[in-house]
Amino acid sequence: MTLIFVLVNELDSRRGKLLKAIRIHHHGGVEQLRHEETADPKLQSPDDVIVHLKAAALNFSDIQVRQGTDGKRSCLPRILGSDGAGVVAAVGSGVKEFKIGDAVCLYPQNGCATCWACRSDHQHLCEQPQRLGEQIDGTYAEYLRVRRQNCFPLPAGLSYEEGAAIPVDYLSAWHMLMTDAELKPGESVLIRGIGGGVATAAMQLALSFGALTLVTAENPEILSRALRLGAKHGIDERKQDFPPEVRRLTAKRGVDVVVDCIGGDSWAKNFAALNRDGRLVSCDASGGAQPATDLRRIFWHHLKVFGSSLGSRDEFRRVLNYVTTNSIKPIIDKVYPLADAAQAQERLAQGQHLGKIVLHEDG
Ligand SMILES: [Zn+2]
């Protein structure tokens, strides 16, 4: 196979420089995050793209991969990170839609390429997922080889940090609100656990879509920030039982949609916060994965329950268009140098943030 490797200025910039990444060789605590030299990624197929990463955003799944918990034990060593944005540094001979120097953000998952899901461009439904930072090396790196299908133009007006914040969380939030729940302008949405990336993205999308948006948290400071960002009502779950409070705030009607990124024993309470024919979308279970629930409420009240993790490439395209058209700026909590990934993950684990925690390339 003959490949035409287009390696010009970007490659020159890499010569003589030690490329660094954050890689784990064993599962465990933050001490397993090694900031170390890595091999220069090479083009291996005509559809490959080498991306010079300028920013990588954190997800809680990064911590699960590091720990090897929640079914996320990875083949090691592994460079972490599912979210990234940067500049195209090299393209294979089959890549015509991107050229060296283009700013891109990355769709975070590939599939087997042969199953019905992959053939219909629904890689998020593939039974053999290849997610950046999990089954394949990820974005906590200076350079990364991806497929052309992973690359999308960075929306105009966004920084690399903001672009890196979009893929996992805004795609997941879009899939939950627009595809699963079919949110309509003027409907009401309750977003639990505001502060986390998906919840914050869901809040921004719901607000821009004209939904009455209620949020919950266990931190009054985070609730105050969410209200300043446009949420209509904030409920402190440490002090208030949220279903009756939601009823009080919605003239006893309940909300049309609940976004739950928590799970745990309070999960079943979501049903009591929904109006009849309401929709519950669930995307995480950090509070517990096996809550007890009363199924009768689901069919008595004609409720619909959706599970969600990422979305399709077509949905990602829609998200990027929507972000651009509506001038949405992802909310960045804090930015760390790549070398300080351990500090960044510790902040994420503490759960005191609102929006995305981002790594930028080492200066
Ligand atoms: Zn597949």
Tab-separated table of C-alpha atoms and ligand atoms in Angstrom:
chain	number	residue	atom	x	y	z
A	1	MET	CA	0.000	0.000	0.000
A	2	THR	CA	1.330	3.347	-0.975
A	3	LEU	CA	0.641	6.247	1.290
A	4	ILE	CA	1.335	9.829	0.516
A	5	PHE	CA	2.368	11.320	3.808
A	6	VAL	CA	1.884	15.017	3.915
A	7	LEU	CA	4.303	16.064	6.610
A	8	VAL	CA	5.610	19.547	6.342
A	9	ASN	CA	5.815	22.399	8.796
A	10	GLU	CA	4.018	20.623	11.619
A	11	LEU	CA	6.458	17.733	11.470
A	12	ASP	CA	9.353	20.131	11.438
A	13	SER	CA	7.988	21.620	14.614
A	14	ARG	CA	8.037	18.182	16.241
A	15	ARG	CA	11.632	17.366	15.300
A	16	GLY	CA	13.966	17.414	18.200
A	17	LYS	CA	11.159	17.872	20.698
A	18	LEU	CA	10.242	15.283	23.297
A	19	LEU	CA	6.537	14.588	22.905
A	20	LYS	CA	4.722	14.219	26.186
A	21	ALA	CA	1.513	12.540	27.273
A	22	ILE	CA	-0.247	11.468	30.438
A	23	ARG	CA	-0.249	7.682	30.491
A	24	ILE	CA	-1.117	4.979	33.019
A	25	HIS	CA	0.788	1.699	33.286
A	26	HIS	CA	-1.281	0.387	36.199
A	27	HIS	CA	-4.792	1.062	37.472
A	28	GLY	CA	-4.991	3.027	40.709
A	29	GLY	CA	-4.825	6.511	42.211
A	30	VAL	CA	-3.650	9.780	40.678
A	31	GLU	CA	-0.059	8.705	41.334
A	32	GLN	CA	-0.521	6.376	38.350
A	33	LEU	CA	-0.791	9.365	35.984
A	34	ARG	CA	2.686	9.521	34.453
A	35	HIS	CA	3.727	12.604	32.515
A	36	GLU	CA	6.171	10.932	30.172
A	37	GLU	CA	7.711	10.921	26.757
A	38	THR	CA	5.770	9.132	24.034
A	39	ALA	CA	6.464	7.969	20.519
A	40	ASP	CA	5.683	10.342	17.684
A	41	PRO	CA	2.392	8.985	16.207
A	42	LYS	CA	2.682	7.972	12.549
A	43	LEU	CA	0.100	7.791	9.795
A	44	GLN	CA	-0.830	4.144	9.294
A	45	SER	CA	-3.654	4.303	6.755
A	46	PRO	CA	-4.880	6.691	4.031
A	47	ASP	CA	-7.737	7.767	6.338
A	48	ASP	CA	-5.528	8.692	9.275
A	49	VAL	CA	-5.105	12.198	10.629
A	50	ILE	CA	-2.450	13.310	13.112
A	51	VAL	CA	-3.784	16.020	15.411
A	52	HIS	CA	-1.570	18.369	17.419
A	53	LEU	CA	-3.735	18.614	20.511
A	54	LYS	CA	-4.025	22.048	22.054
A	55	ALA	CA	-6.535	21.102	24.755
A	56	ALA	CA	-8.109	18.029	26.336
A	57	ALA	CA	-11.167	18.093	28.589
A	58	LEU	CA	-11.732	15.777	31.534
A	59	ASN	CA	-14.622	13.382	32.027
A	60	PHE	CA	-15.441	11.313	35.090
A	61	SER	CA	-14.915	8.237	32.939
A	62	ASP	CA	-11.205	9.205	32.812
A	63	ILE	CA	-11.062	8.594	36.549
A	64	GLN	CA	-12.908	5.299	36.185
A	65	VAL	CA	-10.420	4.192	33.505
A	66	ARG	CA	-7.505	5.228	35.729
A	67	GLN	CA	-8.974	3.284	38.643
A	68	GLY	CA	-10.091	0.352	36.504
A	69	THR	CA	-13.565	0.531	38.034
A	70	ASP	CA	-17.150	0.531	36.709
A	71	GLY	CA	-16.280	-1.873	33.893
A	72	LYS	CA	-13.569	0.418	32.561
A	73	ARG	CA	-10.434	-1.691	32.946
A	74	SER	CA	-8.290	-0.823	29.950
A	75	CYS	CA	-5.446	-2.580	28.189
A	76	LEU	CA	-2.306	-0.912	29.549
A	77	PRO	CA	-0.378	1.233	29.086
A	78	ARG	CA	-3.032	3.714	28.021
A	79	ILE	CA	-3.037	7.466	27.325
A	80	LEU	CA	-6.235	8.816	28.886
A	81	GLY	CA	-8.715	11.376	27.570
A	82	SER	CA	-11.838	11.229	25.381
A	83	ASP	CA	-12.230	14.950	24.652
A	84	GLY	CA	-9.817	16.971	22.576
A	85	ALA	CA	-9.297	19.836	20.151
A	86	GLY	CA	-6.263	20.928	18.194
A	87	VAL	CA	-4.675	21.461	14.812
A	88	VAL	CA	-4.285	18.990	11.968
A	89	ALA	CA	-0.572	18.143	11.751
A	90	ALA	CA	-0.608	15.489	9.017
A	91	VAL	CA	-3.149	13.743	6.809
A	92	GLY	CA	-3.182	10.446	4.929
A	93	SER	CA	-3.596	10.310	1.166
A	94	GLY	CA	-7.341	9.616	1.419
A	95	VAL	CA	-8.146	12.657	3.512
A	96	LYS	CA	-9.426	15.462	1.313
A	97	GLU	CA	-11.683	17.368	3.700
A	98	PHE	CA	-8.915	18.481	6.070
A	99	LYS	CA	-5.493	19.954	5.540
A	100	ILE	CA	-2.547	20.732	7.739
A	101	GLY	CA	-3.306	23.677	9.985
A	102	ASP	CA	-7.095	23.155	10.178
A	103	ALA	CA	-8.571	23.541	13.664
A	104	VAL	CA	-10.600	20.507	14.690
A	105	CYS	CA	-12.412	18.976	17.615
A	106	LEU	CA	-12.785	15.232	17.894
A	107	TYR	CA	-15.745	12.870	17.826
A	108	PRO	CA	-14.684	10.613	20.675
A	109	GLN	CA	-15.519	7.102	19.517
A	110	ASN	CA	-14.958	4.629	16.714
A	111	GLY	CA	-16.618	1.284	16.184
A	112	CYS	CA	-15.811	-2.023	14.536
A	113	ALA	CA	-16.685	-0.511	11.112
A	114	THR	CA	-18.565	-3.651	10.038
A	115	CYS	CA	-21.695	-4.040	12.211
A	116	TRP	CA	-25.079	-2.541	11.316
A	117	ALA	CA	-24.513	0.315	13.758
A	118	CYS	CA	-21.189	1.322	12.237
A	119	ARG	CA	-22.436	0.921	8.678
A	120	SER	CA	-25.348	3.257	9.457
A	121	ASP	CA	-23.021	5.800	11.130
A	122	HIS	CA	-24.236	5.012	14.656
A	123	GLN	CA	-20.868	4.126	16.147
A	124	HIS	CA	-22.164	4.897	19.639
A	125	LEU	CA	-24.326	1.755	19.364
A	126	CYS	CA	-21.462	-0.537	18.248
A	127	GLU	CA	-20.896	-3.529	20.547
A	128	GLN	CA	-17.139	-3.192	20.083
A	129	PRO	CA	-16.608	0.507	20.839
A	130	GLN	CA	-13.194	2.080	20.482
A	131	ARG	CA	-13.415	5.199	22.621
A	132	LEU	CA	-10.505	7.602	22.856
A	133	GLY	CA	-8.782	7.176	26.195
A	134	GLU	CA	-10.451	3.852	26.917
A	135	GLN	CA	-9.959	1.133	24.305
A	136	ILE	CA	-7.511	3.273	22.293
A	137	ASP	CA	-5.087	6.047	23.252
A	138	GLY	CA	-6.676	9.389	24.020
A	139	THR	CA	-6.261	13.106	24.206
A	140	TYR	CA	-4.039	13.724	27.274
A	141	ALA	CA	-1.207	14.057	24.759
A	142	GLU	CA	0.520	16.505	22.479
A	143	TYR	CA	-0.133	14.455	19.324
A	144	LEU	CA	-2.725	11.812	18.543
A	145	ARG	CA	-3.532	9.687	15.507
A	146	VAL	CA	-7.262	9.481	14.761
A	147	ARG	CA	-9.400	8.564	11.780
A	148	ARG	CA	-10.761	11.196	9.437
A	149	GLN	CA	-14.232	10.281	10.789
A	150	ASN	CA	-13.218	11.586	14.212
A	151	CYS	CA	-12.382	15.073	12.924
A	152	PHE	CA	-14.869	17.947	12.759
A	153	PRO	CA	-14.110	21.620	12.167
A	154	LEU	CA	-13.767	23.579	15.403
A	155	PRO	CA	-16.756	25.964	15.569
A	156	ALA	CA	-15.775	29.537	14.710
A	157	GLY	CA	-15.229	31.752	17.712
A	158	LEU	CA	-14.408	28.936	20.124
A	159	SER	CA	-11.035	28.503	21.793
A	160	TYR	CA	-9.358	25.110	21.786
A	161	GLU	CA	-10.291	24.747	25.466
A	162	GLU	CA	-13.955	25.426	24.644
A	163	GLY	CA	-13.805	23.091	21.643
A	164	ALA	CA	-12.362	20.300	23.769
A	165	ALA	CA	-15.234	20.766	26.221
A	166	ILE	CA	-17.907	19.946	23.640
A	167	PRO	CA	-17.648	16.353	22.384
A	168	VAL	CA	-18.614	13.974	25.213
A	169	ASP	CA	-20.849	16.229	27.283
A	170	TYR	CA	-22.651	18.326	24.676
A	171	LEU	CA	-23.127	15.311	22.412
A	172	SER	CA	-24.548	13.299	25.322
A	173	ALA	CA	-26.748	16.191	26.440
A	174	TRP	CA	-27.988	16.741	22.888
A	175	HIS	CA	-28.805	13.054	22.462
A	176	MET	CA	-30.718	13.014	25.751
A	177	LEU	CA	-32.693	16.228	25.322
A	178	MET	CA	-33.276	16.392	21.589
A	179	THR	CA	-33.182	12.794	20.323
A	180	ASP	CA	-34.518	10.829	23.301
A	181	ALA	CA	-36.739	13.305	25.176
A	182	GLU	CA	-37.689	15.300	22.047
A	183	LEU	CA	-37.672	18.505	24.061
A	184	LYS	CA	-39.930	21.253	22.769
A	185	PRO	CA	-39.583	24.997	23.367
A	186	GLY	CA	-41.628	26.046	26.375
A	187	GLU	CA	-41.434	22.664	28.097
A	188	SER	CA	-39.932	22.309	31.559
A	189	VAL	CA	-36.733	20.421	32.379
A	190	LEU	CA	-35.258	19.376	35.716
A	191	ILE	CA	-31.508	18.775	35.593
A	192	ARG	CA	-30.143	17.020	38.666
A	193	GLY	CA	-26.589	17.332	39.905
A	194	ILE	CA	-25.793	20.601	38.179
A	195	GLY	CA	-22.061	21.277	38.052
A	196	GLY	CA	-21.018	18.121	36.242
A	197	GLY	CA	-20.178	18.415	32.565
A	198	VAL	CA	-23.229	16.701	31.056
A	199	ALA	CA	-25.626	18.441	33.454
A	200	THR	CA	-24.121	21.843	32.708
A	201	ALA	CA	-24.219	21.194	28.967
A	202	ALA	CA	-27.846	20.083	29.265
A	203	MET	CA	-28.648	23.296	31.143
A	204	GLN	CA	-27.088	25.462	28.427
A	205	LEU	CA	-28.877	23.582	25.643
A	206	ALA	CA	-32.226	23.622	27.471
A	207	LEU	CA	-31.961	27.343	28.176
A	208	SER	CA	-31.047	28.204	24.604
A	209	PHE	CA	-33.940	26.023	23.429
A	210	GLY	CA	-36.395	28.073	25.456
A	211	ALA	CA	-37.162	25.496	28.131
A	212	LEU	CA	-38.120	26.383	31.711
A	213	THR	CA	-35.025	25.008	33.426
A	214	LEU	CA	-34.814	23.826	37.038
A	215	VAL	CA	-31.580	22.497	38.532
A	216	THR	CA	-30.551	20.685	41.689
A	217	ALA	CA	-27.226	20.427	43.504
A	218	GLU	CA	-25.848	19.804	46.982
A	219	ASN	CA	-23.732	22.943	46.950
A	220	PRO	CA	-25.377	26.391	47.352
A	221	GLU	CA	-22.496	28.168	45.605
A	222	ILE	CA	-22.896	25.993	42.502
A	223	LEU	CA	-26.661	26.565	42.600
A	224	SER	CA	-26.086	30.328	42.728
A	225	ARG	CA	-23.795	30.155	39.719
A	226	ALA	CA	-26.360	28.092	37.789
A	227	LEU	CA	-29.043	30.676	38.546
A	228	ARG	CA	-26.752	33.454	37.327
A	229	LEU	CA	-26.292	31.460	34.114
A	230	GLY	CA	-30.045	31.465	33.539
A	231	ALA	CA	-31.601	28.536	35.419
A	232	LYS	CA	-35.075	29.531	36.637
A	233	HIS	CA	-35.038	27.656	39.955
A	234	GLY	CA	-32.356	25.962	42.035
A	235	ILE	CA	-33.086	23.226	44.582
A	236	ASP	CA	-30.566	22.266	47.288
A	237	GLU	CA	-31.003	18.504	47.614
A	238	ARG	CA	-29.316	18.488	51.015
A	239	LYS	CA	-32.077	20.659	52.456
A	240	GLN	CA	-35.103	19.997	50.277
A	241	ASP	CA	-36.866	16.886	49.042
A	242	PHE	CA	-36.826	17.736	45.360
A	243	PRO	CA	-40.084	16.139	44.024
A	244	PRO	CA	-42.480	18.211	46.212
A	245	GLU	CA	-40.335	21.294	45.572
A	246	VAL	CA	-40.593	20.700	41.813
A	247	ARG	CA	-44.382	20.329	42.185
A	248	ARG	CA	-44.551	23.584	44.131
A	249	LEU	CA	-42.495	25.422	41.500
A	250	THR	CA	-44.585	24.086	38.597
A	251	ALA	CA	-48.075	24.694	40.023
A	252	LYS	CA	-48.298	20.978	41.026
A	253	ARG	CA	-47.880	19.860	37.433
A	254	GLY	CA	-44.338	18.457	37.543
A	255	VAL	CA	-41.750	18.825	34.796
A	256	ASP	CA	-41.842	17.414	31.279
A	257	VAL	CA	-38.269	16.085	31.313
A	258	VAL	CA	-35.817	15.026	34.010
A	259	VAL	CA	-32.096	14.659	33.225
A	260	ASP	CA	-30.478	12.437	35.856
A	261	CYS	CA	-26.670	12.186	35.943
A	262	ILE	CA	-26.610	10.755	39.467
A	263	GLY	CA	-28.526	7.489	39.895
A	264	GLY	CA	-28.470	6.087	43.424
A	265	ASP	CA	-31.329	5.706	45.857
A	266	SER	CA	-32.880	9.039	44.871
A	267	TRP	CA	-33.254	7.914	41.261
A	268	ALA	CA	-36.810	6.651	41.760
A	269	LYS	CA	-37.833	10.063	43.090
A	270	ASN	CA	-37.455	11.407	39.559
A	271	PHE	CA	-40.760	9.760	38.670
A	272	ALA	CA	-42.529	11.822	41.335
A	273	ALA	CA	-41.145	15.025	39.793
A	274	LEU	CA	-42.483	14.241	36.294
A	275	ASN	CA	-45.863	15.143	34.914
A	276	ARG	CA	-47.936	12.529	33.144
A	277	ASP	CA	-46.340	11.394	29.886
A	278	GLY	CA	-43.018	12.836	31.165
A	279	ARG	CA	-39.603	11.620	30.093
A	280	LEU	CA	-36.633	10.618	32.227
A	281	VAL	CA	-33.189	10.444	30.625
A	282	SER	CA	-30.393	8.769	32.549
A	283	CYS	CA	-26.711	8.911	31.700
A	284	ASP	CA	-24.717	8.140	34.840
A	285	ALA	CA	-24.900	6.223	38.086
A	286	SER	CA	-22.109	7.718	40.160
A	287	GLY	CA	-24.503	7.715	43.149
A	288	GLY	CA	-25.290	4.014	42.785
A	289	ALA	CA	-26.320	1.697	39.970
A	290	GLN	CA	-29.090	-0.381	41.530
A	291	PRO	CA	-31.780	1.877	42.974
A	292	ALA	CA	-35.063	0.418	44.139
A	293	THR	CA	-37.996	1.746	42.160
A	294	ASP	CA	-41.766	1.467	41.996
A	295	LEU	CA	-42.571	0.377	38.446
A	296	ARG	CA	-46.261	1.143	38.856
A	297	ARG	CA	-45.608	4.877	38.660
A	298	ILE	CA	-44.053	4.379	35.213
A	299	PHE	CA	-47.101	2.792	33.636
A	300	TRP	CA	-49.756	4.554	35.704
A	301	HIS	CA	-48.375	7.901	34.606
A	302	HIS	CA	-47.300	6.870	31.098
A	303	LEU	CA	-43.675	7.775	31.776
A	304	LYS	CA	-40.822	7.103	29.385
A	305	VAL	CA	-37.294	6.176	30.502
A	306	PHE	CA	-34.244	6.544	28.258
A	307	GLY	CA	-30.642	5.503	28.762
A	308	SER	CA	-27.956	7.430	26.956
A	309	SER	CA	-24.221	7.482	26.308
A	310	LEU	CA	-22.817	9.729	23.582
A	311	GLY	CA	-24.619	10.015	20.244
A	312	SER	CA	-24.023	9.590	16.520
A	313	ARG	CA	-21.641	11.510	14.276
A	314	ASP	CA	-24.661	13.135	12.653
A	315	GLU	CA	-25.818	14.345	16.059
A	316	PHE	CA	-22.318	15.650	16.738
A	317	ARG	CA	-22.516	17.641	13.519
A	318	ARG	CA	-25.869	19.042	14.675
A	319	VAL	CA	-24.422	19.957	18.066
A	320	LEU	CA	-21.546	21.847	16.474
A	321	ASN	CA	-23.916	23.670	14.135
A	322	TYR	CA	-26.242	24.511	17.038
A	323	VAL	CA	-23.382	25.776	19.190
A	324	THR	CA	-22.200	27.963	16.324
A	325	THR	CA	-25.634	29.275	15.339
A	326	ASN	CA	-26.637	30.086	18.911
A	327	SER	CA	-23.231	31.447	19.993
A	328	ILE	CA	-23.034	28.979	22.874
A	329	LYS	CA	-19.756	29.048	24.764
A	330	PRO	CA	-19.095	25.901	26.789
A	331	ILE	CA	-18.583	26.697	30.465
A	332	ILE	CA	-14.990	26.127	31.545
A	333	ASP	CA	-14.409	25.562	35.245
A	334	LYS	CA	-10.619	25.597	35.338
A	335	VAL	CA	-7.669	25.030	32.989
A	336	TYR	CA	-4.490	23.157	33.979
A	337	PRO	CA	-1.283	22.410	32.074
A	338	LEU	CA	-1.130	18.852	30.741
A	339	ALA	CA	1.597	18.093	33.265
A	340	ASP	CA	-0.852	18.825	36.114
A	341	ALA	CA	-3.424	16.226	35.062
A	342	ALA	CA	-3.363	14.697	38.550
A	343	GLN	CA	-4.451	17.988	40.139
A	344	ALA	CA	-7.129	18.375	37.488
A	345	GLN	CA	-8.518	14.877	38.141
A	346	GLU	CA	-8.495	15.521	41.896
A	347	ARG	CA	-10.622	18.635	41.354
A	348	LEU	CA	-13.028	16.628	39.187
A	349	ALA	CA	-13.268	13.893	41.838
A	350	GLN	CA	-14.080	16.464	44.554
A	351	GLY	CA	-17.234	17.447	42.663
A	352	GLN	CA	-17.051	21.133	43.555
A	353	HIS	CA	-16.777	22.358	39.960
A	354	LEU	CA	-19.261	23.794	37.481
A	355	GLY	CA	-18.519	23.096	33.826
A	356	LYS	CA	-15.498	21.481	32.252
A	357	ILE	CA	-12.038	21.004	33.690
A	358	VAL	CA	-9.568	21.286	30.834
A	359	LEU	CA	-5.896	20.522	30.186
A	360	HIS	CA	-3.941	22.655	27.749
A	361	GLU	CA	-0.686	21.677	26.134
A	362	ASP	CA	2.430	22.297	28.174
A	363	GLY	CA	3.947	25.680	27.505
B	1	ZN	ZN	-19.581	-1.702	14.908
